[in-house]
């Protein structure tokens, strides 16, 4: 049974698309008889014609993914795109290292574990890129007996 005209009128009244108009399949004869907008309004009031709910996009999967990434998952070699230097630029890596080294050297100087002369020497060496990490710095100091007990 063709109720396309009634569907179009209902869509105008309900302010939605034609596809979102639901017509009760048991009341098709009654809908077919409706010709004016007033007739359609009365059918809407009676619940013969209704507006379907909009279809949304669920964000549950996105939330789950975010939660996993927050925990540190999904960061393995299979998920990585781009070189290591693109993910954390070399300059940022250097900044993190040098700040840690300088902080350690300052602490050692202030607590009296190394004197100012040694501090200056190691500071310049660190600036020149002589140490890879704090542990490397301590290894160097131990080898050259620069730490006071």
Short mmCIF file of N, CA and C in Angstrom, two decimals:
data_model
loop_
_atom_site.label_atom_id
_atom_site.label_comp_id
_atom_site.label_asym_id
_atom_site.label_seq_id
_atom_site.Cartn_x
_atom_site.Cartn_y
_atom_site.Cartn_z
N UNK A 1 0.84 -1.19 0.00
CA UNK A 1 0.00 0.00 0.00
C UNK A 1 0.88 1.25 0.00
N UNK A 2 0.62 2.17 -0.92
CA UNK A 2 1.45 3.36 -1.08
C UNK A 2 0.98 4.49 -0.17
N UNK A 3 1.82 4.82 0.80
CA UNK A 3 1.50 5.93 1.71
C UNK A 3 2.63 6.97 1.68
N UNK A 4 3.25 7.11 0.49
CA UNK A 4 4.41 7.99 0.37
C UNK A 4 4.04 9.46 0.58
N UNK A 5 2.84 9.86 0.12
CA UNK A 5 2.41 11.26 0.29
C UNK A 5 2.19 11.55 1.77
N UNK A 6 1.53 10.61 2.46
CA UNK A 6 1.29 10.77 3.90
C UNK A 6 2.61 10.79 4.67
N UNK A 7 3.54 9.96 4.21
CA UNK A 7 4.86 9.91 4.85
C UNK A 7 5.58 11.25 4.70
N UNK A 8 5.46 11.84 3.50
CA UNK A 8 6.09 13.13 3.22
C UNK A 8 5.48 14.23 4.09
N UNK A 9 4.14 14.22 4.20
CA UNK A 9 3.45 15.21 5.04
C UNK A 9 3.86 15.05 6.51
N UNK A 10 3.92 13.81 6.96
CA UNK A 10 4.31 13.53 8.35
C UNK A 10 5.73 14.00 8.62
N UNK A 11 6.63 13.81 7.65
CA UNK A 11 8.02 14.24 7.79
C UNK A 11 8.09 15.75 7.96
N UNK A 12 7.24 16.47 7.20
CA UNK A 12 7.19 17.94 7.33
C UNK A 12 6.71 18.35 8.70
N UNK A 13 5.66 17.69 9.18
CA UNK A 13 5.09 18.03 10.49
C UNK A 13 6.06 17.70 11.62
N UNK A 14 6.67 16.52 11.53
CA UNK A 14 7.58 16.06 12.59
C UNK A 14 8.97 16.67 12.50
N UNK A 15 9.19 17.44 11.42
CA UNK A 15 10.49 18.10 11.17
C UNK A 15 11.64 17.08 11.19
N UNK A 16 11.51 16.07 10.34
CA UNK A 16 12.55 15.06 10.20
C UNK A 16 12.53 14.54 8.76
N UNK A 17 13.43 13.63 8.46
CA UNK A 17 13.49 13.06 7.12
C UNK A 17 12.40 12.01 6.92
N UNK A 18 12.15 11.67 5.66
CA UNK A 18 11.10 10.70 5.31
C UNK A 18 11.42 9.33 5.92
N UNK A 19 12.70 8.98 5.94
CA UNK A 19 13.11 7.68 6.46
C UNK A 19 12.90 7.53 7.96
N UNK A 20 12.78 8.64 8.66
CA UNK A 20 12.59 8.57 10.12
C UNK A 20 11.12 8.49 10.53
N UNK A 21 10.22 8.54 9.56
CA UNK A 21 8.79 8.45 9.87
C UNK A 21 8.39 6.97 9.97
N UNK A 22 7.79 6.61 11.12
CA UNK A 22 7.30 5.24 11.34
C UNK A 22 5.78 5.23 11.28
N UNK A 23 5.26 4.35 10.46
CA UNK A 23 3.80 4.21 10.35
C UNK A 23 3.43 2.81 10.83
N UNK A 24 2.42 2.75 11.69
CA UNK A 24 1.96 1.46 12.24
C UNK A 24 1.44 0.58 11.10
N UNK A 25 2.06 -0.60 10.89
CA UNK A 25 1.65 -1.45 9.77
C UNK A 25 0.22 -1.97 9.86
N UNK A 26 -0.32 -2.01 11.07
CA UNK A 26 -1.71 -2.49 11.23
C UNK A 26 -2.73 -1.41 10.90
N UNK A 27 -2.31 -0.16 10.86
CA UNK A 27 -3.22 0.97 10.63
C UNK A 27 -3.03 1.60 9.24
N UNK A 28 -2.47 0.88 8.30
CA UNK A 28 -2.16 1.44 6.97
C UNK A 28 -3.41 1.96 6.26
N UNK A 29 -4.53 1.27 6.41
CA UNK A 29 -5.80 1.68 5.76
C UNK A 29 -6.21 3.06 6.25
N UNK A 30 -6.08 3.26 7.58
CA UNK A 30 -6.45 4.54 8.19
C UNK A 30 -5.52 5.65 7.71
N UNK A 31 -4.24 5.32 7.57
CA UNK A 31 -3.25 6.32 7.12
C UNK A 31 -3.52 6.69 5.67
N UNK A 32 -3.89 5.70 4.85
CA UNK A 32 -4.17 5.94 3.43
C UNK A 32 -5.31 6.94 3.23
N UNK A 33 -6.27 6.92 4.15
CA UNK A 33 -7.44 7.82 4.05
C UNK A 33 -7.08 9.26 4.42
N UNK A 34 -6.00 9.46 5.18
CA UNK A 34 -5.59 10.81 5.60
C UNK A 34 -5.02 11.56 4.41
N UNK A 35 -5.60 12.71 4.15
CA UNK A 35 -5.17 13.50 2.99
C UNK A 35 -4.56 14.85 3.37
N UNK A 36 -5.06 15.42 4.47
CA UNK A 36 -4.57 16.76 4.86
C UNK A 36 -3.57 16.65 6.01
N UNK A 37 -2.90 17.78 6.26
CA UNK A 37 -1.94 17.83 7.36
C UNK A 37 -2.65 17.65 8.71
N UNK A 38 -3.89 18.14 8.78
CA UNK A 38 -4.67 17.98 10.02
C UNK A 38 -4.94 16.51 10.31
N UNK A 39 -5.26 15.76 9.24
CA UNK A 39 -5.49 14.31 9.40
C UNK A 39 -4.22 13.63 9.92
N UNK A 40 -3.10 14.01 9.35
CA UNK A 40 -1.81 13.43 9.75
C UNK A 40 -1.51 13.78 11.21
N UNK A 41 -1.79 15.03 11.60
CA UNK A 41 -1.57 15.48 12.99
C UNK A 41 -2.37 14.64 13.97
N UNK A 42 -3.62 14.36 13.59
CA UNK A 42 -4.46 13.54 14.48
C UNK A 42 -3.92 12.11 14.58
N UNK A 43 -3.37 11.59 13.48
CA UNK A 43 -2.76 10.25 13.51
C UNK A 43 -1.50 10.23 14.39
N UNK A 44 -0.75 11.33 14.34
CA UNK A 44 0.44 11.45 15.19
C UNK A 44 0.02 11.48 16.66
N UNK A 45 -1.06 12.22 16.93
CA UNK A 45 -1.59 12.32 18.29
C UNK A 45 -2.04 10.95 18.81
N UNK A 46 -2.65 10.16 17.92
CA UNK A 46 -3.14 8.82 18.28
C UNK A 46 -2.00 7.79 18.38
N UNK A 47 -0.80 8.13 17.89
CA UNK A 47 0.34 7.23 17.97
C UNK A 47 0.46 6.27 16.81
N UNK A 48 -0.31 6.55 15.72
CA UNK A 48 -0.24 5.71 14.53
C UNK A 48 1.02 6.04 13.74
N UNK A 49 1.35 7.33 13.73
CA UNK A 49 2.58 7.79 13.07
C UNK A 49 3.52 8.33 14.15
N UNK A 50 4.77 7.90 14.09
CA UNK A 50 5.76 8.35 15.08
C UNK A 50 7.06 8.72 14.38
N UNK A 51 7.89 9.45 15.14
CA UNK A 51 9.22 9.81 14.64
C UNK A 51 10.23 8.83 15.24
N UNK A 52 11.01 8.15 14.38
CA UNK A 52 12.03 7.21 14.86
C UNK A 52 13.18 7.98 15.49
N UNK A 53 13.85 7.33 16.42
CA UNK A 53 15.00 7.95 17.08
C UNK A 53 16.18 8.02 16.11
N UNK A 54 16.95 9.07 16.25
CA UNK A 54 18.13 9.23 15.41
C UNK A 54 19.15 8.16 15.74
N UNK A 55 19.84 7.67 14.72
CA UNK A 55 20.89 6.69 14.95
C UNK A 55 22.18 7.43 15.31
N UNK A 56 22.74 7.09 16.44
CA UNK A 56 23.99 7.74 16.87
C UNK A 56 25.17 6.83 16.61
N UNK A 57 26.35 7.37 16.82
CA UNK A 57 27.57 6.58 16.71
C UNK A 57 28.09 6.36 18.12
N UNK A 58 28.21 5.11 18.50
CA UNK A 58 28.63 4.77 19.86
C UNK A 58 30.10 5.14 20.06
N UNK A 59 30.38 5.75 21.21
CA UNK A 59 31.77 6.12 21.52
C UNK A 59 32.38 5.13 22.51
N UNK A 60 31.70 4.01 22.73
CA UNK A 60 32.18 3.01 23.70
C UNK A 60 33.54 2.45 23.30
N UNK A 61 33.69 2.14 22.02
CA UNK A 61 34.96 1.57 21.55
C UNK A 61 36.10 2.58 21.70
N UNK A 62 35.80 3.83 21.42
CA UNK A 62 36.81 4.89 21.53
C UNK A 62 37.23 5.05 22.99
N UNK A 63 36.24 5.03 23.89
CA UNK A 63 36.53 5.17 25.32
C UNK A 63 37.41 4.02 25.81
N UNK A 64 37.08 2.81 25.35
CA UNK A 64 37.84 1.63 25.75
C UNK A 64 39.30 1.75 25.28
N UNK A 65 39.47 2.20 24.01
CA UNK A 65 40.81 2.38 23.45
C UNK A 65 41.61 3.40 24.24
N UNK A 66 40.97 4.52 24.59
CA UNK A 66 41.62 5.59 25.34
C UNK A 66 42.09 5.07 26.70
N UNK A 67 41.21 4.28 27.33
CA UNK A 67 41.52 3.70 28.63
C UNK A 67 42.75 2.80 28.55
N UNK A 68 42.81 2.00 27.48
CA UNK A 68 43.94 1.09 27.27
C UNK A 68 45.24 1.89 27.07
N UNK A 69 45.15 2.95 26.25
CA UNK A 69 46.34 3.77 25.97
C UNK A 69 46.81 4.50 27.21
N UNK A 70 45.85 4.88 28.07
CA UNK A 70 46.17 5.54 29.33
C UNK A 70 47.01 4.63 30.22
N UNK A 71 46.69 3.33 30.16
CA UNK A 71 47.42 2.33 30.95
C UNK A 71 48.79 2.04 30.36
N UNK A 72 49.01 2.48 29.11
CA UNK A 72 50.31 2.26 28.45
C UNK A 72 50.28 1.09 27.48
N UNK A 73 49.08 0.59 27.19
CA UNK A 73 48.96 -0.50 26.22
C UNK A 73 48.99 0.07 24.80
N UNK A 74 49.07 -0.80 23.83
CA UNK A 74 48.99 -0.44 22.42
C UNK A 74 50.11 0.51 21.98
N UNK A 75 51.26 0.37 22.58
CA UNK A 75 52.38 1.24 22.24
C UNK A 75 53.59 0.44 21.76
N UNK A 76 53.37 -0.82 21.46
CA UNK A 76 54.46 -1.70 21.04
C UNK A 76 54.97 -1.39 19.65
N UNK A 77 55.97 -2.15 19.19
CA UNK A 77 56.57 -1.89 17.89
C UNK A 77 55.58 -1.99 16.72
N UNK A 78 54.55 -2.81 16.88
CA UNK A 78 53.56 -2.96 15.81
C UNK A 78 52.67 -1.75 15.63
N UNK A 79 52.57 -0.92 16.68
CA UNK A 79 51.71 0.26 16.63
C UNK A 79 52.47 1.53 16.27
N UNK A 80 53.78 1.41 16.21
CA UNK A 80 54.60 2.61 15.99
C UNK A 80 54.76 2.93 14.52
N UNK A 81 54.57 4.20 14.22
CA UNK A 81 54.80 4.70 12.86
C UNK A 81 55.77 5.86 12.96
N UNK A 82 56.77 5.87 12.13
CA UNK A 82 57.76 6.93 12.21
C UNK A 82 58.96 6.48 13.01
N UNK A 83 60.07 7.14 12.79
CA UNK A 83 61.33 6.80 13.47
C UNK A 83 61.26 7.17 14.94
N UNK A 84 62.18 6.64 15.70
CA UNK A 84 62.25 6.94 17.13
C UNK A 84 62.42 8.44 17.34
N UNK A 85 63.19 9.07 16.47
CA UNK A 85 63.42 10.51 16.56
C UNK A 85 62.20 11.35 16.23
N UNK A 86 61.22 10.71 15.61
CA UNK A 86 59.99 11.44 15.29
C UNK A 86 59.01 11.37 16.48
N UNK A 87 59.06 10.26 17.21
CA UNK A 87 58.16 10.08 18.35
C UNK A 87 58.61 10.93 19.53
N UNK A 88 59.90 10.88 19.87
CA UNK A 88 60.48 11.81 20.83
C UNK A 88 61.71 12.41 20.15
N UNK A 89 61.64 13.67 19.79
CA UNK A 89 62.73 14.31 19.06
C UNK A 89 64.05 14.23 19.84
N UNK A 90 65.16 14.13 19.12
CA UNK A 90 66.47 14.02 19.77
C UNK A 90 66.75 15.15 20.76
N UNK A 91 66.25 16.34 20.44
CA UNK A 91 66.50 17.48 21.32
C UNK A 91 65.80 17.28 22.67
N UNK A 92 64.58 16.77 22.63
CA UNK A 92 63.84 16.53 23.88
C UNK A 92 64.55 15.47 24.72
N UNK A 93 65.05 14.45 24.05
CA UNK A 93 65.78 13.38 24.73
C UNK A 93 67.03 13.96 25.41
N UNK A 94 67.74 14.81 24.69
CA UNK A 94 68.93 15.46 25.21
C UNK A 94 68.59 16.34 26.41
N UNK A 95 67.51 17.10 26.28
CA UNK A 95 67.09 18.00 27.36
C UNK A 95 66.81 17.22 28.64
N UNK A 96 66.13 16.10 28.51
CA UNK A 96 65.81 15.26 29.68
C UNK A 96 67.08 14.74 30.33
N UNK A 97 68.02 14.29 29.50
CA UNK A 97 69.28 13.74 30.02
C UNK A 97 70.11 14.81 30.72
N UNK A 98 70.32 15.93 30.04
CA UNK A 98 71.20 16.99 30.57
C UNK A 98 70.62 17.60 31.85
N UNK A 99 69.30 17.73 31.91
CA UNK A 99 68.67 18.28 33.12
C UNK A 99 68.89 17.35 34.31
N UNK A 100 68.75 16.05 34.05
CA UNK A 100 68.96 15.07 35.12
C UNK A 100 70.40 15.11 35.60
N UNK A 101 71.35 15.19 34.66
CA UNK A 101 72.77 15.22 35.01
C UNK A 101 73.11 16.48 35.81
N UNK A 102 72.63 17.61 35.35
CA UNK A 102 72.93 18.88 36.03
C UNK A 102 72.34 18.92 37.43
N UNK A 103 71.13 18.38 37.57
CA UNK A 103 70.48 18.32 38.87
C UNK A 103 71.30 17.46 39.83
N UNK A 104 71.77 16.32 39.34
CA UNK A 104 72.58 15.40 40.14
C UNK A 104 73.90 16.05 40.55
N UNK A 105 74.56 16.69 39.59
CA UNK A 105 75.83 17.36 39.87
C UNK A 105 75.66 18.46 40.92
N UNK A 106 74.59 19.22 40.80
CA UNK A 106 74.32 20.31 41.74
C UNK A 106 74.10 19.74 43.15
N UNK A 107 73.34 18.63 43.20
CA UNK A 107 73.07 17.98 44.49
C UNK A 107 74.37 17.49 45.13
N UNK A 108 75.23 16.85 44.32
CA UNK A 108 76.51 16.34 44.81
C UNK A 108 77.41 17.46 45.32
N UNK A 109 77.39 18.59 44.62
CA UNK A 109 78.21 19.74 45.02
C UNK A 109 77.68 20.34 46.33
N UNK A 110 76.35 20.51 46.41
CA UNK A 110 75.76 21.13 47.59
C UNK A 110 75.89 20.27 48.85
N UNK A 111 75.88 18.97 48.68
CA UNK A 111 76.02 18.06 49.83
C UNK A 111 77.49 17.81 50.17
N UNK A 112 78.39 18.31 49.36
CA UNK A 112 79.83 18.18 49.63
C UNK A 112 80.44 16.88 49.17
N UNK A 113 79.78 16.15 48.34
CA UNK A 113 80.32 14.88 47.84
C UNK A 113 81.39 15.12 46.78
N UNK A 114 81.28 16.26 46.09
CA UNK A 114 82.32 16.66 45.14
C UNK A 114 82.64 18.14 45.37
N UNK A 115 83.86 18.54 45.11
CA UNK A 115 84.20 19.96 45.30
C UNK A 115 83.90 20.75 44.02
N UNK A 116 84.03 22.05 44.11
CA UNK A 116 83.64 22.94 43.01
C UNK A 116 84.44 22.69 41.74
N UNK A 117 85.72 22.39 41.91
CA UNK A 117 86.58 22.14 40.76
C UNK A 117 86.10 20.93 39.95
N UNK A 118 85.81 19.85 40.68
CA UNK A 118 85.33 18.61 40.05
C UNK A 118 83.95 18.86 39.43
N UNK A 119 83.13 19.61 40.17
CA UNK A 119 81.78 19.94 39.68
C UNK A 119 81.87 20.63 38.32
N UNK A 120 82.75 21.64 38.25
CA UNK A 120 82.91 22.41 37.00
C UNK A 120 83.36 21.50 35.86
N UNK A 121 84.33 20.64 36.15
CA UNK A 121 84.89 19.73 35.14
C UNK A 121 83.79 18.80 34.61
N UNK A 122 83.06 18.17 35.54
CA UNK A 122 82.00 17.24 35.15
C UNK A 122 80.84 17.95 34.43
N UNK A 123 80.57 19.18 34.87
CA UNK A 123 79.50 19.98 34.24
C UNK A 123 79.82 20.21 32.76
N UNK A 124 81.09 20.60 32.50
CA UNK A 124 81.51 20.84 31.12
C UNK A 124 81.51 19.56 30.30
N UNK A 125 81.92 18.46 30.95
CA UNK A 125 81.92 17.17 30.26
C UNK A 125 80.48 16.75 29.88
N UNK A 126 79.57 16.99 30.81
CA UNK A 126 78.16 16.66 30.56
C UNK A 126 77.63 17.48 29.39
N UNK A 127 78.04 18.75 29.39
CA UNK A 127 77.60 19.62 28.30
C UNK A 127 78.13 19.15 26.96
N UNK A 128 79.33 18.58 26.99
CA UNK A 128 79.94 18.05 25.77
C UNK A 128 79.39 16.71 25.34
N UNK A 129 78.51 16.14 26.15
CA UNK A 129 77.88 14.88 25.80
C UNK A 129 78.70 13.66 26.18
N UNK A 130 79.51 13.81 27.24
CA UNK A 130 80.37 12.71 27.66
C UNK A 130 79.61 11.59 28.38
N UNK A 131 78.45 11.93 28.97
CA UNK A 131 77.70 10.93 29.75
C UNK A 131 76.34 10.64 29.12
N UNK A 132 76.04 9.36 29.04
CA UNK A 132 74.76 8.93 28.47
C UNK A 132 73.61 9.11 29.47
N UNK A 133 73.95 8.89 30.76
CA UNK A 133 72.91 8.91 31.80
C UNK A 133 73.54 9.18 33.16
N UNK A 134 72.70 9.23 34.19
CA UNK A 134 73.19 9.43 35.55
C UNK A 134 74.08 8.28 35.98
N UNK A 135 73.66 7.06 35.63
CA UNK A 135 74.45 5.89 36.03
C UNK A 135 75.82 5.91 35.36
N UNK A 136 75.87 6.41 34.13
CA UNK A 136 77.13 6.52 33.42
C UNK A 136 78.03 7.56 34.10
N UNK A 137 77.43 8.65 34.57
CA UNK A 137 78.16 9.70 35.29
C UNK A 137 78.77 9.12 36.58
N UNK A 138 77.96 8.38 37.33
CA UNK A 138 78.43 7.79 38.59
C UNK A 138 79.55 6.77 38.34
N UNK A 139 79.42 6.02 37.26
CA UNK A 139 80.43 5.05 36.89
C UNK A 139 81.77 5.76 36.63
N UNK A 140 81.70 6.87 35.91
CA UNK A 140 82.90 7.66 35.60
C UNK A 140 83.54 8.19 36.88
N UNK A 141 82.69 8.70 37.79
CA UNK A 141 83.20 9.27 39.05
C UNK A 141 83.85 8.19 39.92
N UNK A 142 83.25 6.99 39.90
CA UNK A 142 83.80 5.88 40.69
C UNK A 142 85.15 5.44 40.12
N UNK A 143 85.25 5.35 38.80
CA UNK A 143 86.49 4.93 38.14
C UNK A 143 87.64 5.90 38.38
N UNK A 144 87.28 7.22 38.45
CA UNK A 144 88.31 8.24 38.61
C UNK A 144 88.43 8.76 40.06
N UNK A 145 87.82 8.07 40.99
CA UNK A 145 87.84 8.43 42.43
C UNK A 145 87.55 9.91 42.67
N UNK A 146 86.44 10.37 42.12
CA UNK A 146 86.08 11.78 42.28
C UNK A 146 85.06 12.00 43.41
N UNK A 147 84.43 10.94 43.89
CA UNK A 147 83.46 11.06 44.99
C UNK A 147 84.14 10.99 46.33
N UNK A 148 83.75 11.92 47.23
CA UNK A 148 84.28 11.89 48.60
C UNK A 148 83.39 11.00 49.43
N UNK A 149 83.96 10.28 50.39
CA UNK A 149 83.15 9.39 51.24
C UNK A 149 82.58 10.14 52.44
#
